[in-house]
mmCIF file of C-alpha atoms and ligand atoms in Angstrom:
data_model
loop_
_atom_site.group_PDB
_atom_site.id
_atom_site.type_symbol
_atom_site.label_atom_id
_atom_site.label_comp_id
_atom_site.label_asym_id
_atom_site.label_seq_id
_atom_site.Cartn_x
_atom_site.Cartn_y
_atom_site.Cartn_z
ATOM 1 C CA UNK A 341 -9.944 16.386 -19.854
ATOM 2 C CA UNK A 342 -11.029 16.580 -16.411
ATOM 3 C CA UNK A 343 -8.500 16.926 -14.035
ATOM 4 C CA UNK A 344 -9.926 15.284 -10.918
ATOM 5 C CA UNK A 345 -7.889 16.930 -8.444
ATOM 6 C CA UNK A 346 -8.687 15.399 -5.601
ATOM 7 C CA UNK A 347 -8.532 11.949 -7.292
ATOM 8 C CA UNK A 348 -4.876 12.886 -8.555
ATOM 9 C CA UNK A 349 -4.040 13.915 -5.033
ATOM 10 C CA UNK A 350 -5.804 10.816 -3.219
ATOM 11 C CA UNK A 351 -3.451 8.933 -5.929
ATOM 12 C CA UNK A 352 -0.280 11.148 -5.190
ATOM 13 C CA UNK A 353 -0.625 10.873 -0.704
ATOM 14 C CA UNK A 354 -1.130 7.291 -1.559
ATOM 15 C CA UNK A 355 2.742 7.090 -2.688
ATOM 16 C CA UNK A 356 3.814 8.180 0.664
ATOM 17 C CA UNK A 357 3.579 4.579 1.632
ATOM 18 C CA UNK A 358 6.086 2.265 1.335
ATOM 19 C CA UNK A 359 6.546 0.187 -1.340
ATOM 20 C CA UNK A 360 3.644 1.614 -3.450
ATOM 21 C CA UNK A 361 4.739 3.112 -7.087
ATOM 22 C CA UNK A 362 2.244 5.095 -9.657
ATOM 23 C CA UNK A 363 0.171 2.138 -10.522
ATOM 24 C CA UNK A 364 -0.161 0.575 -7.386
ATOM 25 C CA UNK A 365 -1.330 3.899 -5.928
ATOM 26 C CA UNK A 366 -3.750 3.916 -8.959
ATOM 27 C CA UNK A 367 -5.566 0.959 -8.566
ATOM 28 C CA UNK A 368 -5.863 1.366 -4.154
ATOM 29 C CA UNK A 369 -7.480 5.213 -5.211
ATOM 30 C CA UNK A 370 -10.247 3.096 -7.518
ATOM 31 C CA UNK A 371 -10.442 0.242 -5.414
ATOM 32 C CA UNK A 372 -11.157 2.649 -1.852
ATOM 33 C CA UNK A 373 -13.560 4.776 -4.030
ATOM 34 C CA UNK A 374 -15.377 2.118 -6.077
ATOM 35 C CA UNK A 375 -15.360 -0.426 -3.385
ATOM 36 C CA UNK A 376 -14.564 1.073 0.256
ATOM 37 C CA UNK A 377 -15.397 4.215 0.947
ATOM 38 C CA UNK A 378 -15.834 3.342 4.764
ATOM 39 C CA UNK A 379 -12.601 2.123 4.497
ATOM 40 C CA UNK A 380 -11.385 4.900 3.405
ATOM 41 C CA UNK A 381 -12.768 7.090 5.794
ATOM 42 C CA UNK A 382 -11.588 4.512 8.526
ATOM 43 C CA UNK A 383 -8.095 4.558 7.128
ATOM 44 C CA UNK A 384 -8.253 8.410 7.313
ATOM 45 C CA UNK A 385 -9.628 8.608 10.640
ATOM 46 C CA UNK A 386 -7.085 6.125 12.154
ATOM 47 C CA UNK A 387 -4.453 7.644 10.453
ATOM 48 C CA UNK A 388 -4.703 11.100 12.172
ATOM 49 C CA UNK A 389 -5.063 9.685 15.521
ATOM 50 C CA UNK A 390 -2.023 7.626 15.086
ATOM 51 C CA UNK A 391 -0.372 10.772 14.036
ATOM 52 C CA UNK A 392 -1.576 12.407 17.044
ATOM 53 C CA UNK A 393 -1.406 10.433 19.327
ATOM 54 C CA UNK A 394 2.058 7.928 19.405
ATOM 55 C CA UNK A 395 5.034 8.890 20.203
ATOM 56 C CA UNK A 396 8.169 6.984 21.520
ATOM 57 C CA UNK A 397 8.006 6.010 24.985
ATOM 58 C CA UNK A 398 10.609 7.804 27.088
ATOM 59 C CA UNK A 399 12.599 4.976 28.374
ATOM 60 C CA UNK A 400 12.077 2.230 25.651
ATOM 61 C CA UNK A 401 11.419 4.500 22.738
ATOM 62 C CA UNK A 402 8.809 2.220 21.511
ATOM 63 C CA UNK A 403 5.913 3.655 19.825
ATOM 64 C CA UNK A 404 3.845 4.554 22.820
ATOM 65 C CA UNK A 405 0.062 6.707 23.421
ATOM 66 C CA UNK A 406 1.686 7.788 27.164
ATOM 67 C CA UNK A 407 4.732 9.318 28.472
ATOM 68 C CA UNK A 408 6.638 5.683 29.623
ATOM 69 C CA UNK A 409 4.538 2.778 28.180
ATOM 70 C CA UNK A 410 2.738 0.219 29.827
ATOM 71 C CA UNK A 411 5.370 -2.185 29.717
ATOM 72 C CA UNK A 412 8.008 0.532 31.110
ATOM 73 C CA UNK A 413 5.858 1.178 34.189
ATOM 74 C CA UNK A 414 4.757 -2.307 35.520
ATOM 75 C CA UNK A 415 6.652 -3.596 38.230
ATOM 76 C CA UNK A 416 6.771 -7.209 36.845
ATOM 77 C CA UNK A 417 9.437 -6.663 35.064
ATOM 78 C CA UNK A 418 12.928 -7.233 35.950
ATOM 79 C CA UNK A 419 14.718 -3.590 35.611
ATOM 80 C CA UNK A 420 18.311 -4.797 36.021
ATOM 81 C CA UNK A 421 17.740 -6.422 32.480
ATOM 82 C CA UNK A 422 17.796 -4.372 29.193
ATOM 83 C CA UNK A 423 17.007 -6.082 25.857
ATOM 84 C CA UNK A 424 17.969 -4.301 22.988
ATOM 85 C CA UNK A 425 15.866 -4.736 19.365
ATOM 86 C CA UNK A 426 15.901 -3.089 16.176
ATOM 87 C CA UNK A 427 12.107 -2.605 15.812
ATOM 88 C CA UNK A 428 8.843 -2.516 18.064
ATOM 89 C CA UNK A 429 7.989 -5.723 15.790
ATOM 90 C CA UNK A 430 10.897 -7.473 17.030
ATOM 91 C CA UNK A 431 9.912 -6.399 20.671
ATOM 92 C CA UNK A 432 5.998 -8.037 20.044
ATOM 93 C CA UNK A 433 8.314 -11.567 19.180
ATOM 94 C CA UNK A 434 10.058 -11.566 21.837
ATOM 95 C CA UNK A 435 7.133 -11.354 24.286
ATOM 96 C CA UNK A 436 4.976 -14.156 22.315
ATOM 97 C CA UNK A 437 7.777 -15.962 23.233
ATOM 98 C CA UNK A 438 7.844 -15.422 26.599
ATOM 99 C CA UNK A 439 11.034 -16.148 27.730
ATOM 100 C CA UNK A 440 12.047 -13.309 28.995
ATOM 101 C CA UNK A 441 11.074 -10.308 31.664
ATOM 102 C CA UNK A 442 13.258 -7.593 31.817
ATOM 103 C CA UNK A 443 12.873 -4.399 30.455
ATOM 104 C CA UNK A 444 13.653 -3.318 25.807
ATOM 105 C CA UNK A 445 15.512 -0.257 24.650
ATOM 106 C CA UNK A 446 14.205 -0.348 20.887
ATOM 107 C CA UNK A 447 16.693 1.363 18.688
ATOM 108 C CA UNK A 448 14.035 1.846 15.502
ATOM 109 C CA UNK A 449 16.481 0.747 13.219
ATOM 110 C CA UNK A 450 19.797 -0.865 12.982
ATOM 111 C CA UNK A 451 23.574 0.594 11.712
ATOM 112 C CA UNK A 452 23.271 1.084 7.973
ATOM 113 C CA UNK A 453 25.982 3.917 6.577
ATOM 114 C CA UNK A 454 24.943 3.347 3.072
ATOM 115 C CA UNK A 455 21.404 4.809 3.876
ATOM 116 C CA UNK A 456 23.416 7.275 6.226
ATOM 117 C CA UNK A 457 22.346 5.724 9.612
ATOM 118 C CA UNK A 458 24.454 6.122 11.917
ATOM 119 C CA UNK A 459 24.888 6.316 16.278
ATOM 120 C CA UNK A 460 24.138 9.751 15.812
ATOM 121 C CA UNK A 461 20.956 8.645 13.924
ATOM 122 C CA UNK A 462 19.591 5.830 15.831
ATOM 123 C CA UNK A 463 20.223 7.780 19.123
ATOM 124 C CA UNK A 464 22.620 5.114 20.718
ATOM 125 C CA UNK A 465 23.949 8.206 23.317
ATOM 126 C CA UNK A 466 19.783 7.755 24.900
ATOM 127 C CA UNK A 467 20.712 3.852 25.034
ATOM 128 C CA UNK A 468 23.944 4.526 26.572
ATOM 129 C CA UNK A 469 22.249 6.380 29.485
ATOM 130 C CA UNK A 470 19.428 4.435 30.243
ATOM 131 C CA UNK A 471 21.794 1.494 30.493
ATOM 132 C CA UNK A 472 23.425 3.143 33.089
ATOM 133 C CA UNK A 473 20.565 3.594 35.100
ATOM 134 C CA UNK A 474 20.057 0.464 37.374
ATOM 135 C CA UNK A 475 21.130 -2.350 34.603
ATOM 136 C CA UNK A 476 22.882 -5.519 35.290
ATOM 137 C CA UNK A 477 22.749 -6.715 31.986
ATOM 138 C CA UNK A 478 22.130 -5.652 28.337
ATOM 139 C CA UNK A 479 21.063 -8.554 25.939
ATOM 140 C CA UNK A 480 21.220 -7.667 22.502
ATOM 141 C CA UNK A 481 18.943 -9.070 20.267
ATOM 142 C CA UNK A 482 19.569 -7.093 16.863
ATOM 143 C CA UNK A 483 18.978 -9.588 14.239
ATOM 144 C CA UNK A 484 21.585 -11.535 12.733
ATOM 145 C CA UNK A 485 21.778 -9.682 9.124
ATOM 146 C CA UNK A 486 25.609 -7.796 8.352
ATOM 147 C CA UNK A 487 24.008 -4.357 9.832
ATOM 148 C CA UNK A 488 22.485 -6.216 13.113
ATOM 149 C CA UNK A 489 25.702 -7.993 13.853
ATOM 150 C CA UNK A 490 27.440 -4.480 12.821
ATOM 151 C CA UNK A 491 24.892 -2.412 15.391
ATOM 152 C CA UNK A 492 25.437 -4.661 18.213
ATOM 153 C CA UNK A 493 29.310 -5.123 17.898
ATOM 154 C CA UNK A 494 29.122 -1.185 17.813
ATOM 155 C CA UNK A 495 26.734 -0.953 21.360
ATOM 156 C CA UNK A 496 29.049 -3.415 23.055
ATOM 157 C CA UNK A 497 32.011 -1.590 22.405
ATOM 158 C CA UNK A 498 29.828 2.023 23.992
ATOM 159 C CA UNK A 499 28.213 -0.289 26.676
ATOM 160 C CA UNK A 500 31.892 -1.990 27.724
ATOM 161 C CA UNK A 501 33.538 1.491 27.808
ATOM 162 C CA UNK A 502 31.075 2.128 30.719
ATOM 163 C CA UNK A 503 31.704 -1.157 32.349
ATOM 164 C CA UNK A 504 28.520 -2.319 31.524
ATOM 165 C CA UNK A 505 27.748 -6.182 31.155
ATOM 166 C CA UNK A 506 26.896 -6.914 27.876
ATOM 167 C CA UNK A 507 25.450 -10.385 26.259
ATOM 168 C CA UNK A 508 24.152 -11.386 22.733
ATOM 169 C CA UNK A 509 21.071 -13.604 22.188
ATOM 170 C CA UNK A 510 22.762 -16.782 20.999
ATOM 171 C CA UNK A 511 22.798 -17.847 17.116
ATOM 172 C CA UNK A 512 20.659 -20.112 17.332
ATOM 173 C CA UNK A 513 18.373 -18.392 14.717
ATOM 174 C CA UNK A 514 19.828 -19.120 10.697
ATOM 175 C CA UNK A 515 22.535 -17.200 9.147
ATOM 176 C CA UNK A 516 20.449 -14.184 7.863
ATOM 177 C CA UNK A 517 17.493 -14.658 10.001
ATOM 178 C CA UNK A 518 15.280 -11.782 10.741
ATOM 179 C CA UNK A 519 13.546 -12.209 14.176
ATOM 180 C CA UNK A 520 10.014 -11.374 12.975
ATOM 181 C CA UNK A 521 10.501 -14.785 10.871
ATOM 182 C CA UNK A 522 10.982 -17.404 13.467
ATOM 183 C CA UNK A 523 9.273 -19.491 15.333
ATOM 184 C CA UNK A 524 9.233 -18.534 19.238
ATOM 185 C CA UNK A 525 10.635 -21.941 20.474
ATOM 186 C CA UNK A 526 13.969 -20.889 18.620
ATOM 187 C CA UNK A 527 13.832 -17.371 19.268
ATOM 188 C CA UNK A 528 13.454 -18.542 23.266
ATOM 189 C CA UNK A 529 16.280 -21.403 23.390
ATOM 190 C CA UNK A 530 18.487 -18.019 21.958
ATOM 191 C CA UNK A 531 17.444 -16.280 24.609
ATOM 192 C CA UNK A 532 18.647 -18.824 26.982
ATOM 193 C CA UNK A 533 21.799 -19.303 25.144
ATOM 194 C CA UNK A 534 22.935 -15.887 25.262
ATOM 195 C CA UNK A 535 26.999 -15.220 25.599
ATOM 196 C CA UNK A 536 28.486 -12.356 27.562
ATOM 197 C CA UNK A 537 30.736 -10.321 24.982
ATOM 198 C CA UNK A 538 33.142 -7.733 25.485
ATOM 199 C CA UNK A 539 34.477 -4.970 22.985
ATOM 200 C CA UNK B 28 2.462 -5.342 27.634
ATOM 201 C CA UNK B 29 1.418 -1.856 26.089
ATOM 202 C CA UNK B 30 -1.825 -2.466 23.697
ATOM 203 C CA UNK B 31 -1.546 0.420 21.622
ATOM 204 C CA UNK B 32 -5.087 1.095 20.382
ATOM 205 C CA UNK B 33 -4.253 3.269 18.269
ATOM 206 C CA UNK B 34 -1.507 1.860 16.740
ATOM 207 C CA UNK B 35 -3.134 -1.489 16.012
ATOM 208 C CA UNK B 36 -6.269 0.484 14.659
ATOM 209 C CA UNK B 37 -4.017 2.117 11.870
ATOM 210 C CA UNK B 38 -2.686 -0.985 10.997
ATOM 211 C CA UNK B 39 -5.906 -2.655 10.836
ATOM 212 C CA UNK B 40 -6.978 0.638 8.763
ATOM 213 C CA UNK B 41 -4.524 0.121 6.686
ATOM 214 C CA UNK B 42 -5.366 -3.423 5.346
ATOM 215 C CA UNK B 43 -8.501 -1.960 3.393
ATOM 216 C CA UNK B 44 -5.437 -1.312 0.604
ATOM 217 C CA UNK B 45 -6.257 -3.846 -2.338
ATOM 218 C CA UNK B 46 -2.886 -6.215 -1.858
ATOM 219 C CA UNK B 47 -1.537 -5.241 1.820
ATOM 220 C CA UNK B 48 -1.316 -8.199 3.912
ATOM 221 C CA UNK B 49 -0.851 -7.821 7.981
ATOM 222 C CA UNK B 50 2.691 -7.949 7.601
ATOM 223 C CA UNK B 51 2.647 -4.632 4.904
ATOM 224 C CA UNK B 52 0.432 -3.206 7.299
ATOM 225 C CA UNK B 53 2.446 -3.366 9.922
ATOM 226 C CA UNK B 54 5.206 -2.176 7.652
ATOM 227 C CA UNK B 55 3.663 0.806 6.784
ATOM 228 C CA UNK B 56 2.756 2.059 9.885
ATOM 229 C CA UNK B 57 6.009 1.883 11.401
ATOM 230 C CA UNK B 58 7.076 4.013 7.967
ATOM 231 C CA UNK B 59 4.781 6.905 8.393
ATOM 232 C CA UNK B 60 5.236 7.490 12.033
ATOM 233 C CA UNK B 61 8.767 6.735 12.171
ATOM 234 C CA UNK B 62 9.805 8.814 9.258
ATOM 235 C CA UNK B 63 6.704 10.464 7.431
ATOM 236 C CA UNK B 64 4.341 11.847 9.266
ATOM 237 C CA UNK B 65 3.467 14.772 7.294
ATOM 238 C CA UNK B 66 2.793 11.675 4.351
ATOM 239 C CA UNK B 67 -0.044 10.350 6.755
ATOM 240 C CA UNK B 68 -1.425 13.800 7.685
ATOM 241 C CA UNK B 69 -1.568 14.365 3.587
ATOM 242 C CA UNK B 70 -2.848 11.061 2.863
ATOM 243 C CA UNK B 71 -6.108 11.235 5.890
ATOM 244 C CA UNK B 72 -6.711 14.795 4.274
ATOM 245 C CA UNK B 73 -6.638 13.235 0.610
ATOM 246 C CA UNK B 74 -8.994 10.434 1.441
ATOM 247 C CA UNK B 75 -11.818 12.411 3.402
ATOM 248 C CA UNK B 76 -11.098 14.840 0.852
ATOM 249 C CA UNK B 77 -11.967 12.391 -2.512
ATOM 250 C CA UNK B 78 -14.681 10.425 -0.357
ATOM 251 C CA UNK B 79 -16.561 13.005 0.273
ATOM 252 C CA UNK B 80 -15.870 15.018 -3.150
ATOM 253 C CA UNK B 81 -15.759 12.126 -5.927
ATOM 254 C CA UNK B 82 -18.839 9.947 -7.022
ATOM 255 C CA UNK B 83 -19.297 9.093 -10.800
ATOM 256 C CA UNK B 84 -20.401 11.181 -14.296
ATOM 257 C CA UNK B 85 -24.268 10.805 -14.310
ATOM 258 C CA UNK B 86 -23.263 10.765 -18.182
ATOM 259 C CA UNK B 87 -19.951 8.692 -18.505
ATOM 260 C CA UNK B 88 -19.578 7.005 -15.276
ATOM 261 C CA UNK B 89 -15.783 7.649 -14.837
ATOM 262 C CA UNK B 90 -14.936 9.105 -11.298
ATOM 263 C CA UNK B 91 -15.733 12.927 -11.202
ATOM 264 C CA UNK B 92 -16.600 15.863 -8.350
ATOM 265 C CA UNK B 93 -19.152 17.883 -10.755
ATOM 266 C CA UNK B 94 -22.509 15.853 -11.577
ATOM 267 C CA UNK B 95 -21.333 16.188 -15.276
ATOM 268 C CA UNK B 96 -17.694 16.105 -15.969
ATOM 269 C CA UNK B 97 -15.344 18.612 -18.384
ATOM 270 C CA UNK B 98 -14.708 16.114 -20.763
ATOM 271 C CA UNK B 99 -18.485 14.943 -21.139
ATOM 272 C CA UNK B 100 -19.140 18.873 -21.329
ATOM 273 C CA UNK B 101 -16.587 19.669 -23.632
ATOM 274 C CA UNK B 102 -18.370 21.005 -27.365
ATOM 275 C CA UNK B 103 -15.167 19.921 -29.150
ATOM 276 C CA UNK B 104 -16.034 16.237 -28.408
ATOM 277 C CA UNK B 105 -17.617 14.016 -31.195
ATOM 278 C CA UNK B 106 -20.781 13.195 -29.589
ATOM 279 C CA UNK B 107 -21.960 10.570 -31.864
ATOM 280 C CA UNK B 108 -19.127 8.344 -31.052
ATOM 281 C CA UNK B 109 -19.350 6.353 -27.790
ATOM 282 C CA UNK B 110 -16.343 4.351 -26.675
ATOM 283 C CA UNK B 111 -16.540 2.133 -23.870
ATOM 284 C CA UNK B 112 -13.605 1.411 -21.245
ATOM 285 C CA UNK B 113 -13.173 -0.792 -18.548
ATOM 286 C CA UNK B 114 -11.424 1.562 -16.171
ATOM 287 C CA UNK B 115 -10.550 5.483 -15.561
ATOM 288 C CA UNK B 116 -6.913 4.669 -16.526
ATOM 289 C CA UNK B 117 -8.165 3.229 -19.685
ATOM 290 C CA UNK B 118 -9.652 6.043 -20.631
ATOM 291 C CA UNK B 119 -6.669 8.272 -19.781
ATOM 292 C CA UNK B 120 -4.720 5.902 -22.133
ATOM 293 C CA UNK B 121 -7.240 6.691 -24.942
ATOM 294 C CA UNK B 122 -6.960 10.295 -24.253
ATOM 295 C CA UNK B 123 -2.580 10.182 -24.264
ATOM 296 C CA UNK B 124 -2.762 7.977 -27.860
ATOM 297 C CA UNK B 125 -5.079 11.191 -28.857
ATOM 298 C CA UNK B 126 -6.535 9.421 -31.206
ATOM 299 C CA UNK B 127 -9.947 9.397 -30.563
ATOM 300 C CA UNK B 128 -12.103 12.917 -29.794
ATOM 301 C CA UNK B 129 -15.462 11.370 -29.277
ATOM 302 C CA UNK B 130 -17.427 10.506 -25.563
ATOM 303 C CA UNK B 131 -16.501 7.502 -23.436
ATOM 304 C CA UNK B 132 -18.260 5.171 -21.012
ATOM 305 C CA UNK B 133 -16.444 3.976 -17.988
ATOM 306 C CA UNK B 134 -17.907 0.422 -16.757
ATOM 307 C CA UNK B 135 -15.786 0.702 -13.689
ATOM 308 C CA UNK B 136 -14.808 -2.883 -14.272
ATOM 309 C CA UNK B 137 -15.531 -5.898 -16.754
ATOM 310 C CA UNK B 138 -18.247 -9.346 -16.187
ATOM 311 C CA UNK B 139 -16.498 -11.723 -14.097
ATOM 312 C CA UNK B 140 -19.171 -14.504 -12.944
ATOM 313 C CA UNK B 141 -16.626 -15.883 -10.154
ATOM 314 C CA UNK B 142 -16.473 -12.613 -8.468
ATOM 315 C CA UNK B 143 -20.151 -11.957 -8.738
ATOM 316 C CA UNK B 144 -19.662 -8.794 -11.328
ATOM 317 C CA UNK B 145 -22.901 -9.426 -14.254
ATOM 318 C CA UNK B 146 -24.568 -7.664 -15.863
ATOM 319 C CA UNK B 147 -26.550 -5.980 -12.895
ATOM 320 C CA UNK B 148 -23.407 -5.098 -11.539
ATOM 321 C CA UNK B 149 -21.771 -2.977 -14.204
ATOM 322 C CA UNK B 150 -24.932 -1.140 -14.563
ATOM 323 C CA UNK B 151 -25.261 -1.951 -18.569
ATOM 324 C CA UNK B 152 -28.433 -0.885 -18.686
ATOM 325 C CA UNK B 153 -27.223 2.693 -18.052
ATOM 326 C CA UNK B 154 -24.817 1.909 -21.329
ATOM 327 C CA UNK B 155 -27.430 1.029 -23.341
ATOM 328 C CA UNK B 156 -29.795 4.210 -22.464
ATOM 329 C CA UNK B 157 -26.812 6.560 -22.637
ATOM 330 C CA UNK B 158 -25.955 4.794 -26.403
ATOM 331 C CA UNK B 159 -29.419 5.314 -27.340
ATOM 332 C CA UNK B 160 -28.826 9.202 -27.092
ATOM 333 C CA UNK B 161 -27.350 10.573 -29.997
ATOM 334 C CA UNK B 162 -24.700 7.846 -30.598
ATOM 335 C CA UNK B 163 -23.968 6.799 -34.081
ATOM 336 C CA UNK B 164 -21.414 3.914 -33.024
ATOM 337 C CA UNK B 165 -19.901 2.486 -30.118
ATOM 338 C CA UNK B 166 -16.757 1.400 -30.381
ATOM 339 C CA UNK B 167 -15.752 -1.305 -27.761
ATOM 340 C CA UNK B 168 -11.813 -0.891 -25.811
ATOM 341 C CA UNK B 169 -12.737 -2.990 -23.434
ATOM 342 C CA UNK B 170 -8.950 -5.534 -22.858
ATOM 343 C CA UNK B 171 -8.649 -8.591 -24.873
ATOM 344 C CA UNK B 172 -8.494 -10.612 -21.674
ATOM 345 C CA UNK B 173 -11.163 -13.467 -22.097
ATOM 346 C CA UNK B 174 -13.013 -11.489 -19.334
ATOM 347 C CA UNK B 175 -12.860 -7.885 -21.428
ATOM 348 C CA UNK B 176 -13.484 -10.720 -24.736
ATOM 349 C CA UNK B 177 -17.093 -11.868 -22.879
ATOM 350 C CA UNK B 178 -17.464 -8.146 -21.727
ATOM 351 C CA UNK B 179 -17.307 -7.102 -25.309
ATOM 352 C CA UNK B 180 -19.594 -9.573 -26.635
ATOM 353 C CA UNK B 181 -22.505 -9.316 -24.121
ATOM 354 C CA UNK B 182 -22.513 -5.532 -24.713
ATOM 355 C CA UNK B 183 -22.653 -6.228 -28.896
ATOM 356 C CA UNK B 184 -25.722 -8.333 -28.267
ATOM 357 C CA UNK B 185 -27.046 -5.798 -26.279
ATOM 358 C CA UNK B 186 -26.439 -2.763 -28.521
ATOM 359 C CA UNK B 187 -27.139 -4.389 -31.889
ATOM 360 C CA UNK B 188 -30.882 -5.671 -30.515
ATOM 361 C CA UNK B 189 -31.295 -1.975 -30.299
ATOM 362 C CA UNK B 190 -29.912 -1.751 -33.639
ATOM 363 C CA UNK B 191 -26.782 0.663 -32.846
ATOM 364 C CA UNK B 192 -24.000 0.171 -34.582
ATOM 365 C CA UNK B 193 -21.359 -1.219 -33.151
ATOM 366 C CA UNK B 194 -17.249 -1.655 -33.725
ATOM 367 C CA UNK B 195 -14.447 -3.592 -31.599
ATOM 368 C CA UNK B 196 -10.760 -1.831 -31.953
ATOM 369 C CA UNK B 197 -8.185 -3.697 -33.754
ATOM 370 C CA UNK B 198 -6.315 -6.473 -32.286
ATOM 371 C CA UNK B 199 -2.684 -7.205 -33.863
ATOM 372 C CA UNK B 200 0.681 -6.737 -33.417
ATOM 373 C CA UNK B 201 1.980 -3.513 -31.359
ATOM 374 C CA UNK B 202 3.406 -0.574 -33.509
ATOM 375 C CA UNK B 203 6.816 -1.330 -34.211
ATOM 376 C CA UNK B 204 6.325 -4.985 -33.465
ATOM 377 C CA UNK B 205 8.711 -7.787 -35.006
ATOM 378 C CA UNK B 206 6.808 -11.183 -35.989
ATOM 379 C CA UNK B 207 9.769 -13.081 -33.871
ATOM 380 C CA UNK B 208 8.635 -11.768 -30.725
ATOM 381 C CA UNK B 209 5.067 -11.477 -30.771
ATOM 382 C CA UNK B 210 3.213 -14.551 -28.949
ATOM 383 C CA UNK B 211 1.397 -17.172 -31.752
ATOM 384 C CA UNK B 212 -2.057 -16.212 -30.598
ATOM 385 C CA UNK B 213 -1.186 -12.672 -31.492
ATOM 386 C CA UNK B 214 0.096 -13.166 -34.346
ATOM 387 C CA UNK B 215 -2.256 -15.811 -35.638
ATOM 388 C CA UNK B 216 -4.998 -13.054 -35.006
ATOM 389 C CA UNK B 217 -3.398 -10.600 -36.497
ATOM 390 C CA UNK B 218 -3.490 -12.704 -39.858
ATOM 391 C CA UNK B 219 -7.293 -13.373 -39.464
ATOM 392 C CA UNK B 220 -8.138 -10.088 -39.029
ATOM 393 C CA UNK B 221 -5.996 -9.272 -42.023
ATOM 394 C CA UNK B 222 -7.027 -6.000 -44.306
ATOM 395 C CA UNK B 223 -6.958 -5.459 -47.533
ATOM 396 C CA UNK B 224 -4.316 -2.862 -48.929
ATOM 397 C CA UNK B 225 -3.882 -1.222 -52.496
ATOM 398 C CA UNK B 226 -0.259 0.445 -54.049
HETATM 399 ZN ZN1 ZN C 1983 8.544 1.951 27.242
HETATM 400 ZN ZN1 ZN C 1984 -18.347 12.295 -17.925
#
């Protein structure tokens, strides 16, 4: 038999995605060669200038080409507001909604002990100090799943210790909900309902 | 808001993957440089790597990096017995059952008039000049979908006007297979296609 080595290894790199077992990894190696080489070479291309290239932004720790990001640096934004999401997704929602200016702390993940993310993992001691810098208010808008309720119950209790205002985007989203599924009118009438909590 | 060009290019990239959607795009790219970077340094490597080093056997059309490959050069293969395969992992199927040590042809896919795949497509008429060889019989393991079925029976019309022999493996139940749970049409073949046994 020939072993194809660099077929088996296209194959094997290919599993480094997520979601994407033996066969699945299979079938994209015969479909790029057979069908898409330029796509492959694209995918390659783009892949090590992402790689290169983005790294978290150093006040919103969003994925981020520069230093601070775009969004960090204009001066349209209201700094005395800090939003707090679970991923840079979540961030893209709320702006499409666009009911709200201030500034986002993205944690890149939420609370979740059973995959052994913890404060220590998702950095919450960065959030902690940047909310201390010239905030008013911190809205959290973790999503309403046990771990997003868990992570922002945990933040309040940090942010309250410091004397920090602290709010929580309103339910107005479903039991469950996942901000990347709903529709911007509801994600912006939460917004507006937002509660002040303390720890 | 930040525009991340490079960011939105990988996840553009990425949707050249046979079954990933925007949203699995998006996914993925968040994956790899949140957690697995070294994955999408591999995987660019692998795929400029197998673009550039894989095209097809000028003899049995399967994906290889030499113009010939080992298995089409081997001396301990029958070469009077040509079996014909949809796909690579076919043929790696063929190989595991070892029970077949003759050549292969990969067609790299099977006829499928809605997707525009005839004749012209599969290249057949470089299957019919490599039977013409030295083959003594080629034995069709092409699937028994009704798209392998009509795959099968265009290449016996072709073949046989050239007056090679030509042989279809076995359809029936699977080894170890109980009557209860095999599906009618299965079974109902399996009768038809009956053989003859003596004590
Ligand atoms: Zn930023
Ligand atoms: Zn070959």
């Amino acid at each position: 038999m020939n072993t194809l080595s660099s077929l088996d290894e296209m194959i094997a790199a290919l599993r480094c995605l997520p979601g994407v077992g033996p066969k699945s990894a299979q079938r994209m190696a015969y479909h790029l060669l057979q069908r898409d080489k330029p796509g492959a070479l694209r995918l390659a291309r783009a892949l090590g200038h992402a790689v290169e290239s983005i790294h978290h932004c150093a006040k919103c720790n969003n994925f981020s080409e520069e230093e601070i990001c775009a969004l960090c640096r204009s001066p349209k934004r209201d700094a005395s507001l800090l939003c707090v999401v679970e991923m840079p997704a979540d961030l893209l929602m709320m702006e499409q909604a666009q009911c709200y200016r201030g500034m986002y702390f993205v944690l890149m993940g939420r609370l979740s002990p059973l995959d052994g993310i913890g404060p220590r993992e998702l950095h919450l001691e960065r959030l902690v100090r940047r909310a201390q810098e010239n905030t008013c208010e911190v809205i959290l808008a973790t999503n309403f799943t046990v771990e997003g309720d868990a992570t922002a119950h945990y933040i309040t209790i940090l942010l309250c210790a410091q004397g920090i205002k602290v709010s929580r985007i309103a339910r107005g989203l479903p039991v469950g909900g996942e901000l990347e599924h709903v529709d911007s009118g509801t994600l912006a009438q939460a917004v507006l309902e937002r509660r002040e909590v303390t720890g």
